[in-house]
Coordinates of C-alpha atoms in Angstrom, one line a residue:
M1 CA 47.7 128.3 114.4
Y2 CA 44.5 127.2 116.2
L3 CA 43.2 124.3 114.0
T4 CA 45.9 122.2 112.3
L5 CA 45.6 119.2 110.0
H6 CA 48.8 117.2 109.2
G7 CA 48.8 114.5 106.5
V8 CA 45.1 113.6 107.2
G9 CA 43.7 110.7 105.3
K10 CA 40.5 108.7 105.5
S11 CA 39.4 105.4 104.1
F12 CA 36.2 103.5 104.5
K13 CA 35.6 99.8 104.3
N14 CA 33.1 98.5 101.8
N15 CA 31.8 95.1 100.5
T16 CA 35.1 94.5 98.7
D17 CA 38.5 93.8 100.1
E18 CA 39.8 97.1 98.9
P19 CA 38.9 100.1 101.2
V20 CA 37.5 103.3 99.6
R21 CA 39.9 106.1 99.8
V22 CA 38.0 109.4 100.6
L23 CA 40.7 111.8 101.7
E24 CA 44.5 111.9 101.2
N25 CA 47.3 114.0 102.6
I26 CA 45.2 117.0 103.8
D27 CA 47.4 119.7 105.3
F28 CA 46.1 123.1 106.3
D29 CA 46.0 125.6 109.3
I30 CA 43.2 127.9 110.5
K31 CA 43.6 130.8 112.8
K32 CA 41.4 131.2 115.9
G33 CA 38.3 133.2 114.9
Q34 CA 38.8 132.8 111.2
F35 CA 35.9 132.1 108.7
V36 CA 37.0 129.5 106.2
S37 CA 35.0 127.8 103.4
I38 CA 35.6 124.5 101.7
V39 CA 34.5 123.9 98.1
G40 CA 35.0 121.0 95.8
P41 CA 33.1 118.5 93.6
S42 CA 30.6 116.2 95.2
G43 CA 32.1 113.1 96.7
C44 CA 35.5 114.7 97.3
G45 CA 35.2 114.3 101.1
K46 CA 34.3 117.8 102.2
S47 CA 31.6 116.6 104.7
T48 CA 33.9 113.7 105.9
L49 CA 36.6 116.3 106.6
L50 CA 34.1 118.2 108.9
Y51 CA 33.2 115.0 110.7
L52 CA 36.9 114.2 111.3
I53 CA 37.5 117.6 112.8
S54 CA 34.4 117.2 115.0
G55 CA 35.6 113.8 116.2
L56 CA 32.5 112.0 114.9
E57 CA 34.8 110.1 112.6
K58 CA 38.4 109.0 113.2
V59 CA 41.3 109.7 110.8
T60 CA 43.0 106.8 109.1
E61 CA 46.3 108.6 108.8
G62 CA 47.7 111.9 110.0
E63 CA 46.6 114.1 112.9
I64 CA 44.2 116.9 113.7
Q65 CA 44.9 119.3 116.5
V66 CA 42.9 122.1 118.1
A67 CA 44.9 124.5 120.3
G68 CA 47.8 122.0 120.3
K69 CA 45.7 119.1 121.5
K70 CA 45.0 116.0 119.3
V71 CA 41.4 115.4 118.3
T72 CA 40.5 111.9 119.5
G73 CA 36.7 112.1 119.7
P74 CA 33.6 114.4 119.9
N75 CA 33.8 117.5 122.1
P76 CA 31.1 120.2 122.8
N77 CA 33.7 122.8 121.8
R78 CA 33.4 121.5 118.2
I79 CA 29.8 121.5 116.9
V80 CA 28.4 120.6 113.5
V81 CA 25.4 122.3 111.9
F82 CA 24.0 120.0 109.2
Q83 CA 22.2 120.7 105.9
E84 CA 19.0 119.2 107.5
D85 CA 18.0 121.1 110.6
G86 CA 17.7 118.0 112.8
L87 CA 15.3 119.6 115.2
F88 CA 13.2 117.5 117.6
P89 CA 9.7 117.8 116.0
W90 CA 7.9 117.2 119.3
A91 CA 9.8 120.0 121.1
T92 CA 9.3 123.8 121.0
V93 CA 12.0 126.1 119.6
L94 CA 13.0 127.0 123.2
D95 CA 13.2 123.3 124.2
N96 CA 15.3 122.5 121.2
V97 CA 17.8 125.2 122.0
T98 CA 18.0 124.4 125.7
Y99 CA 18.5 120.7 125.1
G100 CA 22.3 120.7 125.0
L101 CA 22.6 123.0 127.9
L102 CA 20.5 120.7 130.1
L103 CA 22.6 117.7 129.0
K104 CA 25.6 119.7 130.4
K105 CA 23.7 119.9 133.7
K106 CA 23.1 123.7 133.4
P107 CA 20.3 124.9 135.8
K108 CA 17.0 125.0 134.0
Q109 CA 16.5 128.7 134.5
E110 CA 20.0 129.6 133.4
A111 CA 19.6 127.4 130.3
K112 CA 16.3 129.1 129.5
E113 CA 17.8 132.5 129.8
K114 CA 20.8 131.7 127.6
A115 CA 18.6 130.1 125.0
I116 CA 16.2 133.1 124.8
E117 CA 19.2 135.4 124.5
M118 CA 20.6 133.4 121.6
L119 CA 17.2 133.2 119.9
K120 CA 17.2 137.0 120.1
T121 CA 20.5 137.0 118.3
V122 CA 19.0 135.0 115.4
H123 CA 15.8 137.1 115.5
L124 CA 13.5 134.3 116.7
S125 CA 12.5 135.4 120.2
K126 CA 8.9 135.7 119.1
Y127 CA 8.8 132.0 118.2
I128 CA 10.1 130.4 121.4
D129 CA 6.9 128.4 121.9
A130 CA 6.5 127.4 118.2
Y131 CA 7.1 123.9 117.0
P132 CA 9.4 123.1 114.0
H133 CA 6.5 122.3 111.6
Q134 CA 5.3 125.9 112.2
L135 CA 8.6 127.4 110.9
S136 CA 9.9 128.1 107.4
G137 CA 13.1 126.4 106.3
G138 CA 15.2 129.4 107.0
M139 CA 13.8 129.8 110.5
K140 CA 14.5 126.1 111.2
Q141 CA 18.2 126.7 110.2
R142 CA 18.4 129.7 112.5
V143 CA 17.1 127.5 115.3
S144 CA 19.8 125.0 114.5
I145 CA 22.5 127.7 114.5
A146 CA 21.2 129.1 117.8
R147 CA 21.2 125.5 119.3
A148 CA 24.8 125.2 118.3
L149 CA 26.0 128.7 119.4
V150 CA 24.3 128.5 122.8
M151 CA 26.8 125.8 123.7
E152 CA 29.6 128.5 123.1
P153 CA 31.7 126.2 120.9
D154 CA 35.2 127.2 119.9
I155 CA 34.7 125.8 116.4
L156 CA 31.4 125.8 114.4
L157 CA 31.4 123.3 111.5
M158 CA 28.7 124.0 109.0
D159 CA 27.9 121.3 106.4
E160 CA 26.0 123.1 103.5
P161 CA 23.5 124.6 106.0
F162 CA 21.8 126.8 103.4
A163 CA 21.8 124.5 100.4
A164 CA 18.1 123.7 100.5
L165 CA 17.0 127.4 100.9
D166 CA 15.8 129.8 98.3
E167 CA 18.2 132.6 97.3
Q168 CA 16.5 135.4 99.2
T169 CA 16.5 133.4 102.4
R170 CA 20.0 132.3 101.9
M171 CA 21.2 135.9 101.4
T172 CA 19.4 137.0 104.6
L173 CA 21.1 134.2 106.5
H174 CA 24.5 135.2 105.1
N175 CA 24.1 138.6 106.7
E176 CA 23.0 137.1 110.0
L177 CA 25.8 134.6 110.1
I178 CA 28.4 137.3 109.4
D179 CA 26.9 139.4 112.3
I180 CA 27.0 136.4 114.6
W181 CA 30.5 135.5 113.6
K182 CA 31.7 139.1 114.3
K183 CA 29.9 139.1 117.7
T184 CA 31.0 135.7 119.0
K185 CA 34.5 135.4 117.4
V186 CA 33.8 131.7 116.8
T187 CA 36.0 129.9 114.3
I188 CA 33.9 128.7 111.4
L189 CA 34.6 126.0 108.8
F190 CA 31.9 126.2 106.2
V191 CA 31.3 123.5 103.4
T192 CA 29.4 124.7 100.3
H193 CA 29.0 124.0 96.6
N194 CA 28.1 127.7 96.0
I195 CA 31.2 129.7 95.0
R196 CA 29.7 133.1 95.5
E197 CA 28.5 132.0 99.0
A198 CA 32.1 131.0 99.8
V199 CA 33.6 134.2 98.6
T200 CA 30.9 136.3 100.3
L201 CA 31.3 134.8 103.7
S202 CA 34.9 133.7 104.1
E203 CA 38.3 135.1 104.7
K204 CA 39.8 132.0 103.1
V205 CA 38.5 129.4 100.6
I206 CA 40.0 126.0 100.4
V207 CA 39.4 124.1 97.0
M208 CA 39.5 120.3 97.1
S209 CA 40.2 117.9 94.3
T210 CA 38.1 114.9 93.2
R211 CA 38.2 111.7 95.3
P212 CA 40.4 110.9 97.0
G213 CA 40.0 114.5 98.2
K214 CA 43.2 116.5 98.3
L215 CA 44.0 120.2 98.9
K216 CA 44.0 121.6 95.4
N217 CA 44.4 125.4 96.1
T218 CA 43.7 128.0 98.8
F219 CA 42.5 131.6 98.2
T220 CA 42.8 134.3 100.8
I221 CA 40.2 137.0 100.6
N222 CA 41.1 140.5 101.7
K223 CA 37.9 142.1 103.0
S224 CA 37.3 145.7 103.9
E225 CA 36.9 146.9 107.5
D226 CA 33.1 146.2 107.3
G227 CA 33.7 142.6 106.1
V228 CA 32.7 143.2 102.5
T229 CA 34.7 142.0 99.5
P230 CA 34.8 144.6 96.7
D231 CA 32.8 143.5 93.7
H232 CA 35.7 143.4 91.3
I233 CA 37.8 141.4 93.7
A234 CA 35.0 139.0 94.4
F235 CA 34.3 138.5 90.7
D236 CA 37.9 137.7 90.0
L237 CA 38.1 135.2 92.8
E238 CA 34.9 133.5 91.8
Q239 CA 36.2 133.0 88.3
K240 CA 39.5 131.6 89.5
I241 CA 37.7 129.2 91.9
L242 CA 35.3 128.2 89.2
S243 CA 38.2 127.4 86.8
E244 CA 39.7 125.2 89.5
L245 CA 36.5 123.3 90.0
E246 CA 35.9 122.9 86.2
E247 CA 39.1 121.0 86.0
E248 CA 38.0 118.7 88.8
M249 CA 34.5 118.2 87.3
E250 CA 36.1 117.3 83.9
K251 CA 38.0 114.5 85.7
V252 CA 34.7 113.2 87.1
L253 CA 32.9 113.4 83.8
K254 CA 35.7 111.7 81.9
E255 CA 35.4 108.8 84.4
E256 CA 31.7 108.6 83.7
L257 CA 31.5 109.4 80.0
G258 CA 34.9 108.4 78.6
D259 CA 38.3 110.1 78.1
D260 CA 37.2 111.9 74.9
Y261 CA 34.8 114.1 76.9
N262 CA 36.0 117.7 77.0
F263 CA 34.2 119.8 79.6
K264 CA 35.5 123.1 78.4
T265 CA 34.1 122.6 74.9
R266 CA 30.6 122.2 76.3
S267 CA 28.2 125.1 76.7
V268 CA 28.2 125.8 80.5
H269 CA 26.3 128.5 82.3
R270 CA 29.2 130.0 84.4
D271 CA 27.0 131.2 87.3
T272 CA 28.9 131.3 90.6
Y273 CA 25.6 131.6 92.4
G274 CA 24.9 128.0 91.4
D275 CA 26.0 124.9 93.2
M276 CA 29.0 124.0 91.1
G277 CA 29.5 120.2 91.1
S278 CA 26.5 119.3 93.1
G279 CA 24.7 116.2 92.1
I280 CA 27.8 114.7 90.4

């Protein structure tokens, strides 16, 4: 396996003497070039898990390995794409994408050529001289993805990158991301609250429990040769994942509203397009 997590746990200090336990005993493996999504209720540690893999945070227990080497800190081979685009507002699209390459001491002309080629991949070559405030939300996220991919990372860690976008833009970016993934063969770990998004994009979906986040279940998705999941298979998987998340949401709501709360007796719109568990 390419990316391996063994007994990973994470705690944070707070104002009390007792640390806050965020993740506990996380074990999973990901093959090189695989597209894996992580879903779970808000606060279960999905984003923290990405930051641990990236090296931006350090594990409290356990170990993370990439290609047999222990993760001890940040590395340009592991790049995070955040929900907020994080672009430099004073820099053009081209300058935003070339920034990391220039930090790596790439020659300016080479960096420019690589950036333009990557912007073509995300269909933004006509906007190289535009500034972030002149772009739509979806275009900004495409710039963020181009900025990450131009660094040629081995692992792309995506933290709810499409959550703030409208459904039409999100679906368009799904198609573009799949095309990029097939072309680059990059390993992608994708955090989302959207069950249908996870099933549509991924080869495997990891479901996490409430805090402290643990591995609750894993679903493997058998896609056709063109990367599409047949509708009847997708629907079945979505409902299974939804049921897993409903159990976790009920735990959260019982903590908030009392032990007599029964989530399953409430009228819930079971729409797997929605962001199940967001805002809780």
